[in-house]
Coordinates of C-alpha atoms in Angstrom, one line a residue:
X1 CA -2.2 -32.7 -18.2
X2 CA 1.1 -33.6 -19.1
X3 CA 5.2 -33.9 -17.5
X4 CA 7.2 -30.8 -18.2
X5 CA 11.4 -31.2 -18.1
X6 CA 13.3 -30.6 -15.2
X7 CA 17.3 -30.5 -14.5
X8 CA 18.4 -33.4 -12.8
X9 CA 17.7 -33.4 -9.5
X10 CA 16.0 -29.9 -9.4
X11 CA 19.7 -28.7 -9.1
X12 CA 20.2 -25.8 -12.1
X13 CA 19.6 -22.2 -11.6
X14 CA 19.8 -22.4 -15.7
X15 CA 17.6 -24.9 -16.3
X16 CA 20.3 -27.1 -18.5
X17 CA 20.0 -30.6 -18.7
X18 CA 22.8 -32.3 -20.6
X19 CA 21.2 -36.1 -20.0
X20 CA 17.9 -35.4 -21.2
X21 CA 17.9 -32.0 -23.5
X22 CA 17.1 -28.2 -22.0
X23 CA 13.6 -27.2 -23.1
X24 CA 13.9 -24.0 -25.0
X25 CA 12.8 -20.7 -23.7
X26 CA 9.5 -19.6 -26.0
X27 CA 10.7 -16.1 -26.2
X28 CA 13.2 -16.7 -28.6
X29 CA 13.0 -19.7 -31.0
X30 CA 15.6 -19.0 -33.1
X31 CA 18.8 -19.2 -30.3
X32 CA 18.7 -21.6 -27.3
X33 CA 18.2 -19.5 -24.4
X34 CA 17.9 -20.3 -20.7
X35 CA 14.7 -21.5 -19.3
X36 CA 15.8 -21.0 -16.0
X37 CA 15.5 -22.8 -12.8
X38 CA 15.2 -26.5 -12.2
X39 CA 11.5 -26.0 -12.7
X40 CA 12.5 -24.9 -16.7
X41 CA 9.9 -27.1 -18.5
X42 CA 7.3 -25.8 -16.2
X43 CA 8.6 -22.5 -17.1
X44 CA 8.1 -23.1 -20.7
X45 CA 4.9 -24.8 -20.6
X46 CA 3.7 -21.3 -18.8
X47 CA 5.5 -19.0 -21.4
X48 CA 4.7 -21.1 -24.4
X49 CA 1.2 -20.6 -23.3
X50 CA 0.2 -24.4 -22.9
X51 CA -0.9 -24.4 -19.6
X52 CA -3.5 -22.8 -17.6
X53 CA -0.9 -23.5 -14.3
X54 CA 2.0 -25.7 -13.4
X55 CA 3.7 -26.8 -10.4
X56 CA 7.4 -26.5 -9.6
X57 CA 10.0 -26.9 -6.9
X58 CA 11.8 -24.0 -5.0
X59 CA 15.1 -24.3 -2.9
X60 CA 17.1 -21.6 -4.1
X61 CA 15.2 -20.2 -7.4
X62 CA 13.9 -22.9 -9.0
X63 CA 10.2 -21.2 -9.6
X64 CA 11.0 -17.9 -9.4
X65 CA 14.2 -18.0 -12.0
X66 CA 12.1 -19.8 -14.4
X67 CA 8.9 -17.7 -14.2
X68 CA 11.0 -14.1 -14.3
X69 CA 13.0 -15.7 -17.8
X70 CA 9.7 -16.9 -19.4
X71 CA 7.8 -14.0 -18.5
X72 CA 5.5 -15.4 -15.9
X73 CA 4.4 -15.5 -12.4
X74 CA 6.1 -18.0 -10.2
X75 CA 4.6 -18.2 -6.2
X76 CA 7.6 -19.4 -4.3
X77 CA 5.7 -20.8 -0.9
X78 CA 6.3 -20.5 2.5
X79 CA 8.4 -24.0 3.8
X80 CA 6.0 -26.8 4.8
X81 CA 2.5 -25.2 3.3
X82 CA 2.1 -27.8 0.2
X83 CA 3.2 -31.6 1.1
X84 CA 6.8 -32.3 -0.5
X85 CA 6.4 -35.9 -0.4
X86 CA 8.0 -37.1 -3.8
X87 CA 10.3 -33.9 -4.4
X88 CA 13.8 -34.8 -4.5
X89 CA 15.4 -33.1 -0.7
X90 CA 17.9 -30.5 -1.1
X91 CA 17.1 -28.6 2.0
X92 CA 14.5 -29.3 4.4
X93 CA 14.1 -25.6 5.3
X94 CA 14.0 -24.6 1.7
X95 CA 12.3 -27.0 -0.4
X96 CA 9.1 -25.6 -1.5
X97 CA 6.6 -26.5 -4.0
X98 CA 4.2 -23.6 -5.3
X99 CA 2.5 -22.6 -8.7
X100 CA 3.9 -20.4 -12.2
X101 CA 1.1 -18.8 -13.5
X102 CA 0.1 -16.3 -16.1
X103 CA -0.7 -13.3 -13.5
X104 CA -0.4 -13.3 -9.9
X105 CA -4.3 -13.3 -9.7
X106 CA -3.8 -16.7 -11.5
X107 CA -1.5 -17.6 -8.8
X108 CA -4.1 -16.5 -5.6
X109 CA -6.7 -18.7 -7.5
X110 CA -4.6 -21.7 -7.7
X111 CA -3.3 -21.4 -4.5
X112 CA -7.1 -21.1 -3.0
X113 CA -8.0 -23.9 -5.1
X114 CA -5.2 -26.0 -3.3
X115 CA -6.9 -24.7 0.0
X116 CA -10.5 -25.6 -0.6
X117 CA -9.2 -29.5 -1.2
X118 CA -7.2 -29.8 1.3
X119 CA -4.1 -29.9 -0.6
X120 CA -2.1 -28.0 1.7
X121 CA -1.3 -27.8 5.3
X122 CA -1.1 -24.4 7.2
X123 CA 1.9 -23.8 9.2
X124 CA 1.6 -24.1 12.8
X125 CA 1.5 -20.3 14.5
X126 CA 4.6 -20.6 16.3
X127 CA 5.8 -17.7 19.2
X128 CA 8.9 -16.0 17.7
X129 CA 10.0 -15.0 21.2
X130 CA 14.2 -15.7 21.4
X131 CA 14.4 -14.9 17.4
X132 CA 16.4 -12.0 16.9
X133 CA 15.7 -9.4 13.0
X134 CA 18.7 -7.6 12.1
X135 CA 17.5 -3.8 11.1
X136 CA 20.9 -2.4 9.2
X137 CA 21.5 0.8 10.1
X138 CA 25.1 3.3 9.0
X139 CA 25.9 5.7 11.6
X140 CA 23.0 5.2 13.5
X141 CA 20.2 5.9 10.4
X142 CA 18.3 3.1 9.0
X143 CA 20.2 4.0 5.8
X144 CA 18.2 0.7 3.9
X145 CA 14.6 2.7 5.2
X146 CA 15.3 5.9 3.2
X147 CA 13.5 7.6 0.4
X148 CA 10.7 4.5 0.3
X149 CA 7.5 4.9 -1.1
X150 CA 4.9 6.0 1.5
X151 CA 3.2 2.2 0.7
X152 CA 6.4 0.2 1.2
X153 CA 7.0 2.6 4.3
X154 CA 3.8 1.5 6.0
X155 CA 3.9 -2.0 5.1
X156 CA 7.8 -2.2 6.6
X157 CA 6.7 -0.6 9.8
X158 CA 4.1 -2.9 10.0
X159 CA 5.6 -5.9 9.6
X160 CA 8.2 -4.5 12.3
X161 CA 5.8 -3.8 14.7
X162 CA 3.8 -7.8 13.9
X163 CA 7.6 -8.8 14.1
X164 CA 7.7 -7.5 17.6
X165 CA 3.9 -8.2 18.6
X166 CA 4.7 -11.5 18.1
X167 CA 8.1 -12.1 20.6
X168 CA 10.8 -11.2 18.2
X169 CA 13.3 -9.0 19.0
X170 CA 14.1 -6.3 16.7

């Protein structure tokens, strides 16, 4: 167990902190390089290998910046699952506090982990009638659609159709 650095007030998409030092990014000792993210020393900790899991905050990159430059997984979650009691408020709808992990298995056993003790709080189903989902399209074609993967193809339609299933209008 221990307390990892962080930029002040979880406000550096770089990870830098000029008050208190910017831990160094394991992947190269010999020049300082970003750390990424205000969750950098959570980052490190992953990358460094010193950790089995570590917790970060999220508004705008803070997990997933850190885990992408120290070659880890970061799980940014969805707003209001894990308490943020005690995380300094940037944004209400997009403070988030999730896990950086070595694989994304890790990540699903942490985050079930959290589940079984009650840790977090599932968001309440809410009806999505009245929300409106841009679709781009140029010229009429859903130019942004073409030339996926058969996979990402089914899983887009899908999440149209649940989209729509549950009031939204696309």
């Amino acid at each position: 167990l221990g307390k990892t650095k962080t930029a002040e007030f979880a406000f550096s998409p770089t990870g830098q902190n000029t008050a208190r030092g910017t831990p160094r990014n394991p992947f190269d000792l010999e020049t300082h390089r970003w750390p990424g993210g205000s969750s950098s020393g959570s980052g490190v900790a992953m990358g460094a290998g010193l950790a089995a899991f570590t917790i970060g905050s999220d508004t705008g990159g803070s997990i997933r910046i850190p885990a992408a430059l120290n070659g880890v997984v970061g799980h940014k979650t969805t707003i209001g699952h894990y308490p943020t009691a005690g995380v300094f408020p940037l944004s209400p709808t997009l403070d988030t506090v999730g896990p950086l992990c070595r694989t994304a298995a890790d990540a699903a056993l942490i985050h079930a982990a959290l589940e079984l003790t009650g840790s977090a709080t599932m968001p309440v189903p809410s009806t999505l009638a009245g929300v409106v989902f841009g679709r781009p399209t140029v010229g009429g074609s859903h130019w942004f659609e073409h030339d996926l993967e058969p996979a990402v193809d089914r899983a887009f339609g899908a999440a149209v159709e649940a989209l729509k299933d549950a009031g939204a209008t696309i």
